[in-house]
Each structure stands twice: as structure tokens, then as C-alpha cells.
CSV table of C-alpha atoms in Angstrom, one decimal:
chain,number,residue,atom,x,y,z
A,37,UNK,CA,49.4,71.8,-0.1
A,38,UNK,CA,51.4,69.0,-2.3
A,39,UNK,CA,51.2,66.8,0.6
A,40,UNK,CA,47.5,67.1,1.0
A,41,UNK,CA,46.7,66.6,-2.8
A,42,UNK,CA,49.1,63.6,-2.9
A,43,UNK,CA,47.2,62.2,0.0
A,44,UNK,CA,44.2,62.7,-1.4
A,45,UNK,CA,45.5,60.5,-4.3
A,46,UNK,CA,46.8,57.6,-2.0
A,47,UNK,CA,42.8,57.4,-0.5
A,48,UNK,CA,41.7,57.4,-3.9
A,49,UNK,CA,43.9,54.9,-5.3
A,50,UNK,CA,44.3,52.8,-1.4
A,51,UNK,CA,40.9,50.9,-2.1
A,52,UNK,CA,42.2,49.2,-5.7
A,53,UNK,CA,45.5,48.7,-3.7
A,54,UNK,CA,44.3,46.9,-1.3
A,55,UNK,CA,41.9,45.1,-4.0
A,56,UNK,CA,45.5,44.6,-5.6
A,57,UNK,CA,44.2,45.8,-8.9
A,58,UNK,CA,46.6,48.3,-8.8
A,59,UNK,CA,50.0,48.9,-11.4
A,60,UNK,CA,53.8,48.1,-10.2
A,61,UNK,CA,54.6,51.5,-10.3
A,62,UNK,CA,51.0,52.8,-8.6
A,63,UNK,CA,52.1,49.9,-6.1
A,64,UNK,CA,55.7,51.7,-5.3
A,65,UNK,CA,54.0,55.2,-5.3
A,66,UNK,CA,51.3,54.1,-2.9
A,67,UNK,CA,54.2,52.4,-0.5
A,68,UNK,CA,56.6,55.0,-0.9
A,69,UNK,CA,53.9,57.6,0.2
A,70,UNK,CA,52.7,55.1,3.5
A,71,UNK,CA,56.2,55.3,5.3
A,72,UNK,CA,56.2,58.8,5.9
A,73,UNK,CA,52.2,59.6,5.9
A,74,UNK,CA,50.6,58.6,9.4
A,75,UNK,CA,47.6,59.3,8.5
A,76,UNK,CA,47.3,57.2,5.2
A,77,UNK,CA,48.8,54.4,6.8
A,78,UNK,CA,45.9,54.4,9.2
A,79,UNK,CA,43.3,54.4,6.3
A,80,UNK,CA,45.2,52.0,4.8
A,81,UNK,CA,45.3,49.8,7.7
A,82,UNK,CA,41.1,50.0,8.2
A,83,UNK,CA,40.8,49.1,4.9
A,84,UNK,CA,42.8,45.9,5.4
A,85,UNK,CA,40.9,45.0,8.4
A,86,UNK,CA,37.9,45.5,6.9
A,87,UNK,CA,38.6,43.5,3.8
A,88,UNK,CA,39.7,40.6,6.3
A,89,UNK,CA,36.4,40.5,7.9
A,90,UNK,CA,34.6,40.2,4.5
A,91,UNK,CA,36.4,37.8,3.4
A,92,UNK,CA,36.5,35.5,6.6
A,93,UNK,CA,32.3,36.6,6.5
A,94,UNK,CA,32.6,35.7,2.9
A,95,UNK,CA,34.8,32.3,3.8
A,96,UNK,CA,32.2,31.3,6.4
A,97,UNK,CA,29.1,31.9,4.4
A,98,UNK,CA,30.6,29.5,1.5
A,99,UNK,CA,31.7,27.1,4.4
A,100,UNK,CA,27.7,27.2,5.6
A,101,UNK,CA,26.3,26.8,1.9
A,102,UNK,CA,28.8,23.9,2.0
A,103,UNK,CA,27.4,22.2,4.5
A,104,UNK,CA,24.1,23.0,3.5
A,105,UNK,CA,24.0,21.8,0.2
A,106,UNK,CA,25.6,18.4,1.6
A,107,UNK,CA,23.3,18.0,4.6
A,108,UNK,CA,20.7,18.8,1.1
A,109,UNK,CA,22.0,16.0,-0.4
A,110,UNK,CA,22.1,13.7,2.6
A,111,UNK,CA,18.3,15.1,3.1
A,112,UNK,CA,17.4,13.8,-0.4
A,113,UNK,CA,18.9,10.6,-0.4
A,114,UNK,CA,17.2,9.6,2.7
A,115,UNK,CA,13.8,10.9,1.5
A,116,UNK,CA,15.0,9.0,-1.7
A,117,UNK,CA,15.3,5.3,0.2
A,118,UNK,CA,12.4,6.0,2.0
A,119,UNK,CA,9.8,6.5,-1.5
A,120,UNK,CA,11.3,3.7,-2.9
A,121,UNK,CA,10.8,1.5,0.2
A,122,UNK,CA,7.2,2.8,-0.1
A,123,UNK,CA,6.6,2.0,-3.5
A,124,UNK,CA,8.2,-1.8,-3.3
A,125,UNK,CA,6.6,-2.5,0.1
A,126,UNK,CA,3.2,-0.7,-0.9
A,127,UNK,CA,3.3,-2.4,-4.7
A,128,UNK,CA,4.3,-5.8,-2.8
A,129,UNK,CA,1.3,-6.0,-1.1
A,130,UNK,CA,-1.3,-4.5,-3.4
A,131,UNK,CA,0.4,-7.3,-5.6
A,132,UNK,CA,-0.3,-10.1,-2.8
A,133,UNK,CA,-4.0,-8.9,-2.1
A,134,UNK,CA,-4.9,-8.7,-5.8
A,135,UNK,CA,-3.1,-12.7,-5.8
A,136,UNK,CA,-5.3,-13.8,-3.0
A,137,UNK,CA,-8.7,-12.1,-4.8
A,138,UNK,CA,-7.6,-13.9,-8.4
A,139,UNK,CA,-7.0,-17.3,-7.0
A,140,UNK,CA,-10.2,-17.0,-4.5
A,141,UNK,CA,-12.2,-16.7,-7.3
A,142,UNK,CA,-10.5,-19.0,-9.1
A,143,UNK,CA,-11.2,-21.5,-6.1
A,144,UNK,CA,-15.0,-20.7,-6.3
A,145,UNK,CA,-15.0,-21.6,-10.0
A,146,UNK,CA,-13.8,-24.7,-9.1
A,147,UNK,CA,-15.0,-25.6,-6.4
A,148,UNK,CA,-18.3,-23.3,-5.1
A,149,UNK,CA,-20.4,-26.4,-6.5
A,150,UNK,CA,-19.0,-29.3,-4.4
A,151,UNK,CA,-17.2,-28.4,-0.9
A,152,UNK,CA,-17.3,-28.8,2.6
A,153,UNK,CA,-16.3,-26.4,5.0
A,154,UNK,CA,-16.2,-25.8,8.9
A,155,UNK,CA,-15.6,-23.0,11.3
A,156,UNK,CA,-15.0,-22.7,14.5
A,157,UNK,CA,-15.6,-19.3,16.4
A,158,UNK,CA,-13.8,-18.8,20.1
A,159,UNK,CA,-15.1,-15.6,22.3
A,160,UNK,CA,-15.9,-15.3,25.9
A,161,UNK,CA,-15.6,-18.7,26.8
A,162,UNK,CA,-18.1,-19.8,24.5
A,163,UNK,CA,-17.8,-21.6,21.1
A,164,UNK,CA,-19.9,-21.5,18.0
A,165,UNK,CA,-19.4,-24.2,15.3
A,166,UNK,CA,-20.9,-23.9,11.8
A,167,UNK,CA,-20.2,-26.7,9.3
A,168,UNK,CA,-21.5,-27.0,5.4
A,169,UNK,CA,-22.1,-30.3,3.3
A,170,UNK,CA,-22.6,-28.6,-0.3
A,171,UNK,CA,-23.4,-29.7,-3.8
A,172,UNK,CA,-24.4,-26.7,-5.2
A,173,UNK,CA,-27.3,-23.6,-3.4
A,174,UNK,CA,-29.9,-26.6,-3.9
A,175,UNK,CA,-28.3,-29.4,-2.8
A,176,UNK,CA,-26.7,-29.0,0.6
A,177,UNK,CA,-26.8,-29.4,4.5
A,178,UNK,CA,-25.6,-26.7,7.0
A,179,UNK,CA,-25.5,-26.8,10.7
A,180,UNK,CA,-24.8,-24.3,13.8
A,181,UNK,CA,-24.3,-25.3,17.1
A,182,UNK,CA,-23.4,-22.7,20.0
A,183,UNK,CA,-21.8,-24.1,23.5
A,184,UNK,CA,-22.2,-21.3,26.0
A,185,UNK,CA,-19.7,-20.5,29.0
A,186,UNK,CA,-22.5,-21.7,31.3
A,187,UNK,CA,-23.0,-25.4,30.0
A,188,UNK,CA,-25.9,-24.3,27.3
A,189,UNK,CA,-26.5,-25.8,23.6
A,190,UNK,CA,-28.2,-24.6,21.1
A,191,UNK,CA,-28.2,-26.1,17.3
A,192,UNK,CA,-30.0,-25.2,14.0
A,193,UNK,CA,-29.5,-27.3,10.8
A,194,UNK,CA,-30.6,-26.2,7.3
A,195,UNK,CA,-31.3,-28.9,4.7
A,196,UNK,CA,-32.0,-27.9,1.4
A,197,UNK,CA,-32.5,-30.4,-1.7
A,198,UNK,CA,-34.1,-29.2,-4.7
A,199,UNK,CA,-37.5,-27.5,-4.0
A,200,UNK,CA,-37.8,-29.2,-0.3
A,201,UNK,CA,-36.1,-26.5,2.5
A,202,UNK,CA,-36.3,-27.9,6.0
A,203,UNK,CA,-34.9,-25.9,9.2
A,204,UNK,CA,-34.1,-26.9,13.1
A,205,UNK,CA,-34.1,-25.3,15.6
A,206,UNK,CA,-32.6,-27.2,19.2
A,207,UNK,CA,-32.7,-24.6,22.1
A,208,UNK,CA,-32.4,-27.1,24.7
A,209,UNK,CA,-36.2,-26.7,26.1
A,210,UNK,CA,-37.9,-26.3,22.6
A,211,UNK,CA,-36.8,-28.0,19.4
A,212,UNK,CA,-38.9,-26.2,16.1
A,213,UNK,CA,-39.2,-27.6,13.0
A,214,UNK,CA,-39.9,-25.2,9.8
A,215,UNK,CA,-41.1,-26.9,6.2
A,216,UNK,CA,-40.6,-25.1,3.2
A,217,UNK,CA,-38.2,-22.3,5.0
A,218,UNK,CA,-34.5,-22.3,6.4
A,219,UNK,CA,-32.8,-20.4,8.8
A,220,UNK,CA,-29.1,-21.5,8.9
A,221,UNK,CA,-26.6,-20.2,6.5
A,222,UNK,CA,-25.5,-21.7,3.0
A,223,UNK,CA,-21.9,-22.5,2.7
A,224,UNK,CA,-19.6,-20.0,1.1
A,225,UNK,CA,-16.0,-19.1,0.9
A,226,UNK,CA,-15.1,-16.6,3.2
A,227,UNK,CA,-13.0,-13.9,2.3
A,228,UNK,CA,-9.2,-13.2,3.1
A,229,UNK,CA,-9.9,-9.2,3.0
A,230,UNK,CA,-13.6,-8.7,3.8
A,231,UNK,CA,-13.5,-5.7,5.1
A,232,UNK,CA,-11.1,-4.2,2.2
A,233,UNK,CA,-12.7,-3.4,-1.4
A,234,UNK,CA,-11.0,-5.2,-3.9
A,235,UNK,CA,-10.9,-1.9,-6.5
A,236,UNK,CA,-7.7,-0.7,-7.2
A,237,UNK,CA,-7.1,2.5,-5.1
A,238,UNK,CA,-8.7,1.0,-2.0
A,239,UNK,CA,-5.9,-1.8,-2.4
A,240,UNK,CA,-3.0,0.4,-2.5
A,241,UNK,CA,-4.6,3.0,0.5
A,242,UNK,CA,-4.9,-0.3,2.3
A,243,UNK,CA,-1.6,-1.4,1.8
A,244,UNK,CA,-0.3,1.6,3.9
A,245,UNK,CA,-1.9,0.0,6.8
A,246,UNK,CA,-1.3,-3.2,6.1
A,247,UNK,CA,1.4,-5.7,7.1
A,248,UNK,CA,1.9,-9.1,5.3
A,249,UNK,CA,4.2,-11.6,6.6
A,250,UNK,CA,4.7,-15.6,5.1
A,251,UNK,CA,3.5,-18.1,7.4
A,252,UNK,CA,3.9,-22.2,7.3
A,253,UNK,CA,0.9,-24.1,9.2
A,254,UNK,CA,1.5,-27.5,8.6
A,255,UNK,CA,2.1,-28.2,5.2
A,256,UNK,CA,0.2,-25.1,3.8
A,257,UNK,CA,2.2,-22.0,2.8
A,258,UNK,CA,0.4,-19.1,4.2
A,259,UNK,CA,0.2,-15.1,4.2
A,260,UNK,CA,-0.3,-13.4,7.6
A,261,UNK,CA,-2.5,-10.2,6.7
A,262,UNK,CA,-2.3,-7.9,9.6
A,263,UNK,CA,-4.9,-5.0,9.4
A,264,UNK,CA,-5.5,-2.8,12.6
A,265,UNK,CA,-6.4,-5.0,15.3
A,266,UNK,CA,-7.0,-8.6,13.4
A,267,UNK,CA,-4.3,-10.6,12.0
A,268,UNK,CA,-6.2,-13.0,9.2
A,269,UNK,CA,-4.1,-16.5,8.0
A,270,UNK,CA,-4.9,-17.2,4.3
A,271,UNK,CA,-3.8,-20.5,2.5
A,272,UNK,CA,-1.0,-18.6,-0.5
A,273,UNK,CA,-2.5,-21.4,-2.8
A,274,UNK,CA,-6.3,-21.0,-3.1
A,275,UNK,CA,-6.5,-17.4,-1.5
A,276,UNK,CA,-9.0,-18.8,1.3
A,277,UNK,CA,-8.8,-17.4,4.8
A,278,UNK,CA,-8.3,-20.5,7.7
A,279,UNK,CA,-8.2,-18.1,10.9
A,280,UNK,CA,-8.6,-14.4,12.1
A,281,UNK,CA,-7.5,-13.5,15.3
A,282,UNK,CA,-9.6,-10.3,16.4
A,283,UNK,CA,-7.1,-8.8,19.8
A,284,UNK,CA,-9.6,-6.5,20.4
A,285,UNK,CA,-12.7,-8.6,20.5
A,286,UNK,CA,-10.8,-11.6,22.0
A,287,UNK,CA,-12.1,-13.7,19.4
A,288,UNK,CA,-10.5,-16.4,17.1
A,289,UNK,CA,-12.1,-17.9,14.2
A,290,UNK,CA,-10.8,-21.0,12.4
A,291,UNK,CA,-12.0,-23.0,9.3
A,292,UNK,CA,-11.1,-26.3,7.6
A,293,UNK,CA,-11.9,-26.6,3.7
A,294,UNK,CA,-12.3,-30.1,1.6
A,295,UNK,CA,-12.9,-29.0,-1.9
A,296,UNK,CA,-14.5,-31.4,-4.3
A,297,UNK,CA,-15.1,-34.1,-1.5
A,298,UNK,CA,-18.5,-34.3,-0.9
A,299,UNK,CA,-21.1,-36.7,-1.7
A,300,UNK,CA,-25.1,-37.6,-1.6
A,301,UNK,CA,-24.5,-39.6,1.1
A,302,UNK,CA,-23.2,-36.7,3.5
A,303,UNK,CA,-26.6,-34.7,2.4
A,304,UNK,CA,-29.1,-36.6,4.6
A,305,UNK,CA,-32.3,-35.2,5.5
A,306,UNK,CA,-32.2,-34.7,8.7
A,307,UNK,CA,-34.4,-36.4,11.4
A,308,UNK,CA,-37.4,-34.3,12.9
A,309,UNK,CA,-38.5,-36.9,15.4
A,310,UNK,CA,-39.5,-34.9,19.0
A,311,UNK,CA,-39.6,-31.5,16.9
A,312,UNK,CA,-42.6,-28.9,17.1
A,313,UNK,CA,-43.3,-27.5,13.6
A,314,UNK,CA,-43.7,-23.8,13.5
């Protein structure tokens, strides 16, 4: 009966022992009581067991959060880099696009009076050259001629001076004259970003999209502005665009600017001899 109760102590008490919570002279007690009880000695040997798997369960888990938390913080300085290369690329080129609007404008100030200005636009084989004389929207002398893949011309000239508007119109079999009206184009500046709205958000959307690279062509420093399928070449100093390659349209466009060249004597009335008026 003594041997029972004291066994019932020892599984009472094994659990802090093998916790090792326990007192010296509980620890003698306990030991003493193991070499000659079978039976305790196999409860206490379960209990060991059992505490080694917990703590090797316990051992990997704080191995895995280890890991974890690194392969977190790995995680976060990657995401890290990648915002910040965002944010200088993205800010970069809103910074760029917003340069090119301030000095276009800039340019037309300056200049929108009194320029000259030609383009040339490739596609198919054919080739369609317009070219401006300009003193000002009543004072100027724009032309179009288109040379066709098949060996056809066709040219239109608008002259305008003051209240007298004259357009013609050569289509190879039938050359048209019209007083008082015009039907060719007045020279502008033609826009590095047309087809991206200058307002803040649209800029930095568009920048997402966007590549901008630095370009020499000649002795002009230039920005290449790639957007989708058309790569556009615009002079870094006066924010105007001097080619646009369209890939998916097969098409290249060039233009030559003189700003502040042009005089009366390039603004000649053109001659109507041999044309119908319409």
C-alpha cells in the first residue's frame, strides 16, 4: 500500500522533475524511488520523450519564424528598391515632359511670329512634303506637295497676306485656283507629346509607359520619347519634336526649324498663270 501511495507521489511530482523545477532533495527522492520502481521509470521515460519532441517541434518552429522573418525582410527590401526606382524613374520623366512643354512654349513666344518650318512624311513608298514661310497668321506662305509610289504629284500652296487669301491646287490634270479662301495648313509648332495631356496626373500615368533616353543628332542634344509603338526625337533646347518613327504604321516624319529667319522676300505671291479659278 506504501509503495502505491509513494508512486502515486513520483507521477505527481515526475512532470516538474522533468520540467526541472523541482527541489534537491525532491530530486534525490524522485531518483531514489526510479531504480527500484519499473513502472515509474517508464512514465518517467514517456515524459522525457515527449518533452524532446516539443522542444525539437518548438526548435523547428523558431528555426521557420527565423527564416521567415528574414526571407520578410529580404521581401521588403526588394519591394523597397523597386518603389524608389519607380518614384526617381517616374519623377525623371514627368520632370523631362513638363521641361519639353515649358520651353515649347517658351519657343512659340519667341518665335510663333517669324519661322520657317518643313516636314517631310515617309509611308508606303510615298512622300508628302509640307513647308511654311511665316510672319505671323496674316502674313505667310505654306505649301504641300505629295509624290506617290506610282510616279504621281500633287501640290497645294496657301498664301495669305493681310486680308488677300489665295489657294492652289496642282493635281497633275487640273490646277484650281481659289481667291479669298485657303486650303493648305498655317505653320505651327508641332508637339513633342501630342497625344499625351500636359495636366499633371496624365504626365505621371504616362510616365509608366514611357521610356526617355538622351540622343545626339548632329550638334543638337536630343530626348528620345518612346511611347507604345512611336519613338518621337525632340531638340532638349527648344522642346520641338524633329522626327517620329511610327513601327506600326511604317511611317517616319521629319522636320527642319529656322526660327527668326524669315523675310518679305520669301512671302511671294504665288503665280496663278494656267490655273482654273474655282
Amino acid at each position: 500500500m506504501n509503495e502505491k501511495k509513494d508512486c502515486k507521489i513520483i507521477l505527481d511530482l515526475l512532470p516538474n522533475y522533468v520540467e526541472k523545477v523541482t527541489s534537491k532533495e525532491t530530486n534525490s527522492y524522485i531518483e531514489e524511488h526510479l531504480k527500484n520502481c519499473g513502472e515509474c521509470k517508464k512514465a518517467y521515460t514517456s515524459m522525457t520523450e515527449d518533452l524532446n519532441i516539443q522542444v525539437n517541434n518548438e526548435e523547428k518552429e523558431i528555426k521557420y519564424l527565423k527564416k521567415f522573418h528574414k526571407q520578410l525582410k529580404v521581401l521588403k527590401f526588394i519591394i523597397l528598391i523597386v518603389v524608389l526606382f519607380l518614384v526617381v524613374s517616374v519623377g525623371r520623366k514627368t520632370i523631362i515632359l513638363y521641361s519639353i512643354d515649358h520651353k515649347l512654349e517658351e519657343t512659340e513666344k519667341a518665335f510663333s511670329s517669324n519661322y520657317y518650318a518643313k516636314q517631310i512624311n515617309y509611308k508606303d513608298g510615298s512622300v508628302l512634303e509640307s513647308t511654311v514661310f511665316s510672319k505671323g497668321t496674316d502674313h505667310y506662305i505654306s505649301s504641300i506637295k505629295l509624290a506617290t509610289v506610282d510616279g504621281q504629284t500633287h501640290k497645294s500652296v496657301c498664301y495669305v497676306n493681310g486680308e488677300e487669301k489665295l489657294s492652289l491646287a496642282d493635281m497633275g490634270n487640273k490646277k484650281l485656283m481659289k481667291p479669298n479662301d485657303f486650303i493648305g495648313v498655317n505653320g505651327y509648332f508641332w508637339f513633342a507629346s501630342e497625344e499625351i495631356p500636359s495636366y499633371l496626373y496624365s504626365r505621371i500615368l504616362s510616365s509608366f509607359s514611357l521610356k526617355i533616353e538622351d540622343i545626339k543628332i548632329g550638334d543638337k542634344e536630343c530626348y528620345v520619347i518612346k511611347h507604345k509603338d512611336i519613338d518621337r526625337i525632340v531638340d532638349k533646347e527648344t522642346g520641338i519634336l524633329i522626327k517620329e518613327i511610327d513601327y506600326k504604321q511604317d511611317r517616319i516624319i521629319e522636320w527642319t526649324y529656322e526660327l527668326g529667319t524669315v523675310l518679305d522676300s520669301d512671302i511671294v505671291r504665288p503665280d496663278t498663270t494656267g490655273y482654273l479659278e474655282e
